[in-house]
XYZ file of C-alpha atoms in Angstrom:
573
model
C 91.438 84.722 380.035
C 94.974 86.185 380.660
C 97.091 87.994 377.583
C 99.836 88.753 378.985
C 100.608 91.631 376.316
C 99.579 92.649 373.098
C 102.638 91.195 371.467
C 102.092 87.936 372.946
C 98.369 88.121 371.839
C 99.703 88.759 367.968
C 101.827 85.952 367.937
C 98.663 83.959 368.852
C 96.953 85.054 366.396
C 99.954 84.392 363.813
C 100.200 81.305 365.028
C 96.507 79.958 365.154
C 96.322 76.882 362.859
C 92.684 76.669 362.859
C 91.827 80.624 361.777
C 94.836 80.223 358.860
C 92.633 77.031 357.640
C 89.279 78.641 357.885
C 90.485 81.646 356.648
C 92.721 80.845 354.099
C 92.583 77.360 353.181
C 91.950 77.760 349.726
C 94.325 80.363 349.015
C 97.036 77.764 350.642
C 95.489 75.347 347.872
C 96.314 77.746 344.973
C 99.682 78.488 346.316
C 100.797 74.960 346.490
C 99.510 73.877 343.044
C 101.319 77.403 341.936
C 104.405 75.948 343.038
C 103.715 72.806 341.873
C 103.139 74.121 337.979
C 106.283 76.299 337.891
C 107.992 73.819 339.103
C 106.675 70.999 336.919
C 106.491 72.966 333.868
C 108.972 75.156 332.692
C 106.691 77.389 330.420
C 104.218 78.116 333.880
C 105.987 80.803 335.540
C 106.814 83.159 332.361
C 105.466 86.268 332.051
C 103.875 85.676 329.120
C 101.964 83.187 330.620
C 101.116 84.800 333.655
C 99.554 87.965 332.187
C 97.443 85.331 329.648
C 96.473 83.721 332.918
C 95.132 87.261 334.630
C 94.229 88.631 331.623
C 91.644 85.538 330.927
C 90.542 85.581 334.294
C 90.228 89.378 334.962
C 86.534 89.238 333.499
C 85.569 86.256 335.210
C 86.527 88.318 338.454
C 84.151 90.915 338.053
C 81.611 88.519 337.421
C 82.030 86.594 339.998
C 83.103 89.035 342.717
C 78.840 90.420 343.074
C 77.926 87.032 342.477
C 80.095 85.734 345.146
C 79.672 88.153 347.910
C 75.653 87.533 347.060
C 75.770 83.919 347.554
C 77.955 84.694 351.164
C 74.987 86.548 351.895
C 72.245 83.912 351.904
C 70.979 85.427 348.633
C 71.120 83.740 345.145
C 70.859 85.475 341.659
C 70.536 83.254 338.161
C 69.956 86.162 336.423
C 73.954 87.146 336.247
C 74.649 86.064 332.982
C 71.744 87.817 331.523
C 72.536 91.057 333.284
C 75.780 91.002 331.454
C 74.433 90.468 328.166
C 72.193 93.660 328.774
C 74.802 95.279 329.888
C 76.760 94.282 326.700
C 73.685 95.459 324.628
C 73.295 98.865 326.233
C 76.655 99.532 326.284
C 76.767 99.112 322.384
C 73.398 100.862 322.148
C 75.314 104.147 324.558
C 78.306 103.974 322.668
C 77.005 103.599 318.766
C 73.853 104.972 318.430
C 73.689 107.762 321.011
C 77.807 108.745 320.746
C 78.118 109.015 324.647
C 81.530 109.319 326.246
C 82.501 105.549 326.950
C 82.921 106.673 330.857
C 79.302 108.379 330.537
C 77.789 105.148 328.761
C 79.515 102.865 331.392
C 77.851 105.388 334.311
C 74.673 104.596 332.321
C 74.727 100.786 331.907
C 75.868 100.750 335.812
C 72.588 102.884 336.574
C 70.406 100.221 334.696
C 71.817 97.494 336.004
C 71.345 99.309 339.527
C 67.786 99.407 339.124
C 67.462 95.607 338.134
C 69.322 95.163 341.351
C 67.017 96.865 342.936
C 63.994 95.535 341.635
C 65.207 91.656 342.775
C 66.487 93.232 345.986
C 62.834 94.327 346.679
C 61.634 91.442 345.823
C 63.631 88.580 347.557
C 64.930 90.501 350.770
C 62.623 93.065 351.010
C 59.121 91.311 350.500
C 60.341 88.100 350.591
C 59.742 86.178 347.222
C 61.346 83.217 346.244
C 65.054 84.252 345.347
C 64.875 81.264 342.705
C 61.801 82.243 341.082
C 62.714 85.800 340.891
C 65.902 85.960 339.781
C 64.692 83.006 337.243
C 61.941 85.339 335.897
C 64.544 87.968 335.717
C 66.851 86.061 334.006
C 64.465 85.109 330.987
C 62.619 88.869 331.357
C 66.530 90.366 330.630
C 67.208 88.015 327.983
C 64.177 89.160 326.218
C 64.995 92.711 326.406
C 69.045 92.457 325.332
C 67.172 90.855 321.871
C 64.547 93.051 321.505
C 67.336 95.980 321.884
C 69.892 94.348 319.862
C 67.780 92.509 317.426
C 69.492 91.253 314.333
C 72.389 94.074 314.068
C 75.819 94.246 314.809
C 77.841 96.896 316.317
C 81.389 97.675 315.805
C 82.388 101.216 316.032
C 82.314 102.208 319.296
C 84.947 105.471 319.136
C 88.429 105.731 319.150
C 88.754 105.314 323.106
C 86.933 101.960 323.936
C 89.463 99.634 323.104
C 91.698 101.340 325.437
C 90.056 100.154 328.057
C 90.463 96.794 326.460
C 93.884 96.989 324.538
C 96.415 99.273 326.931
C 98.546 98.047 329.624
C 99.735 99.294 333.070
C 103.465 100.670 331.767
C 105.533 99.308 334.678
C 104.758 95.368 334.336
C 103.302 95.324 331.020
C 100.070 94.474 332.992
C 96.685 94.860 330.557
C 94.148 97.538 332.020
C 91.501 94.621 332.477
C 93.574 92.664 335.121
C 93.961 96.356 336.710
C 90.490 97.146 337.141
C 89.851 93.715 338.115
C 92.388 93.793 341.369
C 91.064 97.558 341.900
C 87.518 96.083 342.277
C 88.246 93.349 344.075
C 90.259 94.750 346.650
C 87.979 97.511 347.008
C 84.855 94.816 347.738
C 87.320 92.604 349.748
C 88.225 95.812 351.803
C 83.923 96.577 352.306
C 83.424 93.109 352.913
C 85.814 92.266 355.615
C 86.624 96.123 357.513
C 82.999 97.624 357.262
C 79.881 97.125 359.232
C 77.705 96.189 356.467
C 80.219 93.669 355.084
C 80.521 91.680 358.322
C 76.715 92.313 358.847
C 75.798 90.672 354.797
C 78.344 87.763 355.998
C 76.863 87.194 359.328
C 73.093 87.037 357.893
C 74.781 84.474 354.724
C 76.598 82.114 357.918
C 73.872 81.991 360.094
C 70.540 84.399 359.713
C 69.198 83.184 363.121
C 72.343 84.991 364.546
C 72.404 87.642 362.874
C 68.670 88.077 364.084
C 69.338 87.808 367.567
C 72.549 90.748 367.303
C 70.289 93.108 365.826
C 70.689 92.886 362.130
C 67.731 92.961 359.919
C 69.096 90.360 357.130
C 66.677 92.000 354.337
C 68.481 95.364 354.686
C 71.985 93.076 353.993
C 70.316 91.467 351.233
C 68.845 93.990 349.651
C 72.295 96.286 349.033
C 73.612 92.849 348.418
C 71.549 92.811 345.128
C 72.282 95.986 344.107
C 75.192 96.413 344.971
C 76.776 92.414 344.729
C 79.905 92.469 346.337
C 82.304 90.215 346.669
C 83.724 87.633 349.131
C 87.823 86.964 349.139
C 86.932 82.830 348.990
C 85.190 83.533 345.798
C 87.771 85.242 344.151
C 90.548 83.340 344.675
C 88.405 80.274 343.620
C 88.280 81.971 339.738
C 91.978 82.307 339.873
C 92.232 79.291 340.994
C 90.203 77.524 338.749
C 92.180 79.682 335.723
C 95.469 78.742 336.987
C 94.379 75.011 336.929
C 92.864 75.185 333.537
C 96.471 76.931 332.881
C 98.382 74.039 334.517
C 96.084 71.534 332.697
C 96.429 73.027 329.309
C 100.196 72.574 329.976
C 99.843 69.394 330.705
C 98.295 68.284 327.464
C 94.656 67.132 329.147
C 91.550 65.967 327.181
C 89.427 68.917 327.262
C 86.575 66.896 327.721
C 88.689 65.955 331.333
C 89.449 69.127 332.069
C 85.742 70.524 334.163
C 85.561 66.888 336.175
C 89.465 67.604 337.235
C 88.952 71.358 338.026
C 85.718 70.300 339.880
C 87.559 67.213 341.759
C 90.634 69.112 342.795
C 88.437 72.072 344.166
C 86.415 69.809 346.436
C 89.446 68.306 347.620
C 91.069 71.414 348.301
C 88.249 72.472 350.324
C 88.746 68.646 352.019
C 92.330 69.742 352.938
C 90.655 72.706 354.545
C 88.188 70.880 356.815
C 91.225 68.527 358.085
C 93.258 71.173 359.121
C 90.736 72.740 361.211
C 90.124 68.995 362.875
C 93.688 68.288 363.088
C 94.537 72.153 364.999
C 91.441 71.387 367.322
C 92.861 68.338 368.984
C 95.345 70.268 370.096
C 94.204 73.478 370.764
C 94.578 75.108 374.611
C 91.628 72.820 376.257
C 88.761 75.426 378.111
C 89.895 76.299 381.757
C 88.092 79.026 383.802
C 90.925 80.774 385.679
C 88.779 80.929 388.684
C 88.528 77.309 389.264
C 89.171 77.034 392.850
C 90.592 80.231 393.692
C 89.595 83.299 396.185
C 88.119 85.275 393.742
C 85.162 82.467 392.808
C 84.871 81.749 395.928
C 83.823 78.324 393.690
C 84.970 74.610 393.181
C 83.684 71.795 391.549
C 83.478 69.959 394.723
C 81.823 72.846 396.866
C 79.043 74.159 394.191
C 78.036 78.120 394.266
C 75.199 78.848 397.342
C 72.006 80.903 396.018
C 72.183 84.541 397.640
C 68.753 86.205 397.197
C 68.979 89.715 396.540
C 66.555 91.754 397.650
C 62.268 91.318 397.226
C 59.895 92.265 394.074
C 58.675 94.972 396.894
C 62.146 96.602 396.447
C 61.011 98.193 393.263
C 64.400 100.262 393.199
C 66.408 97.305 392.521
C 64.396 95.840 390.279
C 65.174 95.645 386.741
C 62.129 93.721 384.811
C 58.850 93.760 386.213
C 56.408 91.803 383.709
C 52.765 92.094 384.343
C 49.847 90.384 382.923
C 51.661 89.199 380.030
C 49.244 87.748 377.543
C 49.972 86.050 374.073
C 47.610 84.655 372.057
C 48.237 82.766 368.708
C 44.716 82.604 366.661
C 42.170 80.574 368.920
C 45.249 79.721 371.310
C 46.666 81.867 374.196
C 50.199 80.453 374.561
C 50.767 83.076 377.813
C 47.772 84.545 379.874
C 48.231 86.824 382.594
C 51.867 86.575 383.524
C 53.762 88.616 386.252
C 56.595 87.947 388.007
C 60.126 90.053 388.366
C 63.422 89.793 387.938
C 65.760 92.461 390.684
C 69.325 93.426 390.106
C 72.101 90.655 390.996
C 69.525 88.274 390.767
C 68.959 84.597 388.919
C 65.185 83.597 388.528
C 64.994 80.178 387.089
C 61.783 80.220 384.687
C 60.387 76.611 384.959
C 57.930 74.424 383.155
C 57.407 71.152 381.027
C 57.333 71.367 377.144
C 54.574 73.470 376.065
C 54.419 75.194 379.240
C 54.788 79.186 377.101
C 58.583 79.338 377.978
C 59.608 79.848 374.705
C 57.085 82.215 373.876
C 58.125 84.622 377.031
C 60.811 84.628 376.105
C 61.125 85.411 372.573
C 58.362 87.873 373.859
C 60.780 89.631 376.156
C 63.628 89.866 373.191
C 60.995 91.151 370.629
C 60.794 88.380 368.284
C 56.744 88.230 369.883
C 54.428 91.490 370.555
C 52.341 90.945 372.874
C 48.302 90.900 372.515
C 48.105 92.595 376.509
C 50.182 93.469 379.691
C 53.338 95.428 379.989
C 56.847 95.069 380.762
C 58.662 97.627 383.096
C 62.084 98.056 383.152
C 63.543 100.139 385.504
C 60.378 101.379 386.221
C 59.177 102.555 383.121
C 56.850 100.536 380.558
C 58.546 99.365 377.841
C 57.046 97.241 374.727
C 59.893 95.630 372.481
C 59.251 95.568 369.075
C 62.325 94.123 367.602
C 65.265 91.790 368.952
C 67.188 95.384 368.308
C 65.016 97.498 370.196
C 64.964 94.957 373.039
C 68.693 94.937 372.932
C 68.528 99.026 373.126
C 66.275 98.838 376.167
C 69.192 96.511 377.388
C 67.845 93.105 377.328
C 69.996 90.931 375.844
C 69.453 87.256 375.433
C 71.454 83.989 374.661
C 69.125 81.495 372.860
C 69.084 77.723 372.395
C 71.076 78.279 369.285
C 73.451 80.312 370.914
C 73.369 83.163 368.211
C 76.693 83.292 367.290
C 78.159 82.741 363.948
C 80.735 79.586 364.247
C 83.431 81.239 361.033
C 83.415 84.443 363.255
C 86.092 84.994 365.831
C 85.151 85.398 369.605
C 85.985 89.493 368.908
C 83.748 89.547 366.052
C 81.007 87.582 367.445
C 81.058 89.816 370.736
C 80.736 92.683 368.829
C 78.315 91.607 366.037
C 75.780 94.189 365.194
C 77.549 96.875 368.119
C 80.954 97.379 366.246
C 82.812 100.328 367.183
C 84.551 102.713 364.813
C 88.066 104.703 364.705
C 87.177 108.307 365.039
C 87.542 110.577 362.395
C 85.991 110.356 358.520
C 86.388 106.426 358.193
C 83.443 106.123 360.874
C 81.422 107.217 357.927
C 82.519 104.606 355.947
C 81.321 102.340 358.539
C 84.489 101.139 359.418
C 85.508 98.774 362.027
C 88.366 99.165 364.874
C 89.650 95.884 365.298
C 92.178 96.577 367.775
C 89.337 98.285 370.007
C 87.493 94.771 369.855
C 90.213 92.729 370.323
C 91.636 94.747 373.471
C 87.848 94.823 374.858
C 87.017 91.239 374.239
C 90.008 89.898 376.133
C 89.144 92.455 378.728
C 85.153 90.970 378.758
C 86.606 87.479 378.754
C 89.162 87.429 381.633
C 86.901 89.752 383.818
C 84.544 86.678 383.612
C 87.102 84.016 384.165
C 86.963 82.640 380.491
C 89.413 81.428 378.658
C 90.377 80.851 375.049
C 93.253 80.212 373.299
C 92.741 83.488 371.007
C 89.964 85.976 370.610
C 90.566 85.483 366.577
C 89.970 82.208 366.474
C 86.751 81.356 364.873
C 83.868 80.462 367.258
C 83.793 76.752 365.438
C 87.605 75.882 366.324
C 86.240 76.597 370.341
C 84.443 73.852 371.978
C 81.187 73.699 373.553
C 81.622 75.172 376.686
C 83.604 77.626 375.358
C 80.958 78.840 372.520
C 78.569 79.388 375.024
C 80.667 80.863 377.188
C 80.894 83.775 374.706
C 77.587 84.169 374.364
C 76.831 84.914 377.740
C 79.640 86.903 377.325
C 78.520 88.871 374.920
C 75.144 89.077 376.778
C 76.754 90.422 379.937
C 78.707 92.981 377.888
C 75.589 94.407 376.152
C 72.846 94.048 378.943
C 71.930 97.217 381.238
C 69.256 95.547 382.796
C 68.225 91.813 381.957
C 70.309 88.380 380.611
C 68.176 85.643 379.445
C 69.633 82.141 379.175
C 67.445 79.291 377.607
C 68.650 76.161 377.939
C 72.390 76.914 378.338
C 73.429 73.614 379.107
C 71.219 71.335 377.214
C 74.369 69.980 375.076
C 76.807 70.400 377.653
C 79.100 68.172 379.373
C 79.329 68.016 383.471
C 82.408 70.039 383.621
C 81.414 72.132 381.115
C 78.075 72.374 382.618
C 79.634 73.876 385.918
C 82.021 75.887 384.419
C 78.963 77.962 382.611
C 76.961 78.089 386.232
C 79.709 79.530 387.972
C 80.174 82.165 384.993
C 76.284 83.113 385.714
C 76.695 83.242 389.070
C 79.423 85.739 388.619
C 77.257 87.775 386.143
C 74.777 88.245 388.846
C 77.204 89.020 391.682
C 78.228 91.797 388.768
C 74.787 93.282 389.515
C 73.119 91.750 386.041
C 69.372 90.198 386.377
C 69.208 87.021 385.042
C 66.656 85.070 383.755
C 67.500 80.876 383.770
C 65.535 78.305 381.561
C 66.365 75.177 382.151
C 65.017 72.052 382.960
C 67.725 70.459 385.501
C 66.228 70.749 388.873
C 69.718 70.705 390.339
C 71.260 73.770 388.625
C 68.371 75.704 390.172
C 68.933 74.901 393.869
C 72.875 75.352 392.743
C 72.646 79.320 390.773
C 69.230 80.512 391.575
C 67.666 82.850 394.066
C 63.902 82.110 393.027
C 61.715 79.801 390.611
C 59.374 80.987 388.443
C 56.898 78.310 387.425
C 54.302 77.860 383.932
C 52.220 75.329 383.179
C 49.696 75.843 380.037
C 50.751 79.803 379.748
C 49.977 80.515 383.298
C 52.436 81.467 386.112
C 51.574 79.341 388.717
C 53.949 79.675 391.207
C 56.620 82.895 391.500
C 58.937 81.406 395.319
C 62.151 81.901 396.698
C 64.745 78.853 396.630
C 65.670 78.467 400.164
C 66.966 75.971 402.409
C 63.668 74.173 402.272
C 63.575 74.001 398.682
C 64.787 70.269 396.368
C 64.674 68.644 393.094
C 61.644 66.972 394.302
C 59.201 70.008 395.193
C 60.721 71.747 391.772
C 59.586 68.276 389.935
C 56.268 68.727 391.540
C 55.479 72.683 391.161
C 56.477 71.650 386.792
C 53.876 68.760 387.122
C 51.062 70.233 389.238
C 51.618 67.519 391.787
C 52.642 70.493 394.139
C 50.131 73.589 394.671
C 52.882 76.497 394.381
C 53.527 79.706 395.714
C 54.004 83.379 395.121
C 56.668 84.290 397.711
C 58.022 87.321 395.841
C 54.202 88.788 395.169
């Protein structure tokens, strides 16, 4: 990918129709029905009724803001509603019976309702209860406390400084204190959520857990502060002020009440409609997927004159090899899915790992990434034995591996998705905070990208605005990045097209010129005569053949090593 200079890059970015939809395609919504109130109504835009407006909707926006940023998450909580009405009940117990400062009894209530957090957190993410049935139980197990607290009595006098908190306003603009600690606590969440490590890491786990699993995020630990903490997602808030402002607009308007839900509900759905047709409409014309070294001296590569195997050294050149497996065996109850597998993989090198459905594949790999421990044999990597116990720890021992699903998350840009789970930090105290240098990803993705001849139209666009080719061309991307020692692709063009299909080949080729072992599942016989220095064959968990693809090597003697037709053998032993 070329940028010719950071300025040109920002006005990409500015400019990207399908990131403004995704990213702020509701709040384009609200703004045109905004305009379309004040200037339908002449009563909309007056002060007056714009502080009623925020001043009605600054509650809701607490509310919704943990509930929101929750949901985002992949977590659910009905017991909201019945939090608050604890809340509500120990806050009048604090404040009237006890006398406490209303800061200290707010510090209070927020430390009991920390503690239910923490109880569903436990729960859902960390043991992994139903979310439903939990927060269900919790809802009717609060319920029953806030009445047994409460019981039959009413509290009024809560001191001379609660309604304050209720009653002043912010002197410049008249603004009630509400509305103010409303924005403050949004923006604050907003700022966690989208700048921070563990907002982009809660997000990424909500989008797509599978992802987030194969970056190195444990989604429990996401979910868990999520229900204690329940932030807040941008999308979510805007979608209470929107709804107000419509309820505003339709109040104006003189609407049935009884009208009023089933055209908030229609006009929301719609809005999000408007959304999803921008992002179609800016992908037929975004920059179509070229590699910049189609055809040129530094490939070396054409579609017409496909890349040559080069076989880099032998498994006996143990200094230049990177993964040496050996007697691999995984066993699931009464069944042994992988017995006694060894082969290696050397530096600069692409081993194609072979075999019909069934054949333990699957199972190696996830095996190799951690997902699997295995029940006996070893894995050596760079000549010391090395068990991974986690897709994190495999990624620390510098495998790094680019699944069927591809593992990236499509509402993420290319810069986020490269640096999911790895993201780097300004120096200085905001590292602390876990904050996240976007520049530094930005300038290192493009870098990444163009080094491997990939382009993109911008590294901010989300992952779903990028076709195909292009989505899995940043996560082998992001693989080569990461890796010290091995890249695993499974199945990298099962869904692809023929160009797109050769595009990706030449872009592994070029990772193992870099020096990168690589480790090729696939089932097209031709790719692995076109990219690969050896084949690595398993049938029923066994490794039954481990041979160099040379000149004497086609589709029909790989056909026949898969089906057992061909006896195979272990060239690299």
């Amino acid at each position: 990918m070329r940028i010719v200079n950071e300025k040109a890059e920002a006005r990409v970015r500015r400019l990207d129709p399908v990131g403004i939809a995704v990213r702020y395609g509701l709040l384009t919504a609200f703004v045109v029905m905004c305009g379309f109130l004040a200037a339908s109504r002449e009563n909309f835009a007056t002060g007056a009724n714009v502080r009623t407006i925020l001043l009605t909707s600054a509650v809701s926006f607490i509310v919704a803001v943990p509930l929101g940023m929750l949901l985002q998450s992949g977590g659910i909580d009905f017991s909201v509603g019945s939090t608050v009405g604890l809340s509500v009940v120990l806050g009048g117990r604090f404040l009237s019976d006890y006398g406490l400062d209303p800061l200290v009894a707010i510090a209070a209530v927020l430390g009991c309702t920390a503690v239910v957090g923490a109880v569903n957190g436990l729960l859902c993410a960390r043991w992994r209860l139903s979310p439903v049935v939990v927060t269900i139980g919790m809802l009717f197990l609060l319920r029953g406390v806030a009445f047994v607290l409460s019981g039959a009595d009413v509290r009024r006098d809560f001191g001379r400084s609660f309604p304050y908190l209720g009653r002043s306003r912010w002197v410049v603009l008249d603004i009630p204190a509400p509305v103010v600690l409303a924005a403050v606590w949004g923006a604050v969440l907003m700022t966690l959520w989208f700048r921070t490590r563990w907002g982009r890491h809660a997000h990424a786990s909500g989008i797509d857990e599978t992802a987030a699993i194969s970056a190195g995020i444990d989604p429990r630990r996401s979910r868990f502060g999520m229900h204690v903490l329940t932030s807040v997602s941008a999308g979510i808030w805007v979608g209470v002020l929107f709804l107000s402002v419509l309820g505003n607009g339709l109040i104006q308007y003189r609407v049935d009440p009884d009208w009023t839900r089933i055209v908030q509900g229609s006009v929301l759905v719609a809005s999000a409609g408007f959304q999803v047709l921008i992002v179609k409409a800016a992908g037929r014309h975004r920059v179509a997927a070229k590699s910049v070294g189609d055809g040129d001296a530094r490939s070396g590569i054409t579609e017409s004159d496909p890349p040559q195997p080069r076989y880099v050294g032998s498994s006996d050149d143990t200094t230049r090899s990177s993964l040496v497996v050996k007697g691999l065996t995984k066993r699931f109850g009464a069944i042994t899915a992988l017995h006694d597998v060894s082969f290696s993989v050397n530096a600069g090198q692409v081993v194609a790992l072979l075999g019909d459905n069934g054949a333990g594949k699957s199972t190696l790999v996830k095996t190799l990434t951690g997902l699997h421990q295995p029940d006996d044999g070893i894995l050596e990597l760079d000549g010391i034995a090395q068990r991974p116990a986690s897709p994190a720890h495999a990624q620390a021992l510098g495998i790094e591996a680019v699944q069927q699903g591809l593992g990236v998350v499509g509402l993420f840009s290319s810069a986020e998705n490269l640096f999911l789970g790895r993201e780097p930090s300004p120096p200085g105290p905001l590292k602390y905070l876990g904050w996240i240098d976007r520049e530094v990803m930005r300038s290192k993705t493009a870098e990444e990208l163009e080094g491997l001849h990939v382009s993109v139209h911008s590294v901010d666009a989300p992952i779903i605005s990028l076709s195909g080719g292009q989505r899995q061309s940043i996560a082998v991307a992001r693989a080569s990045l990461w890796a010290t020692s091995v890249v695993i692709l499974d199945e990298p063009t099962a869904a692809l097209g023929v160009e797109q299909s050769a595009e990706l080949l030449r872009l592994v080729r070029r990772l193992a010129d870099s020096g990168t072992a690589v480790i090729l599942v696939t089932h097209d016989m031709p790719q692995v005569l076109a990219v690969c220095d050896k084949a690595v064959v398993l049938r029923h968990g066994r490794c039954i053949a481990d041979e160099i693809v040379g000149v004497e090597t086609d589709v029909t003697r790989l056909v026949g090593l898969v089906t057992g037709s061909v006896e195979g053998r272990f060239d690299a032993k």
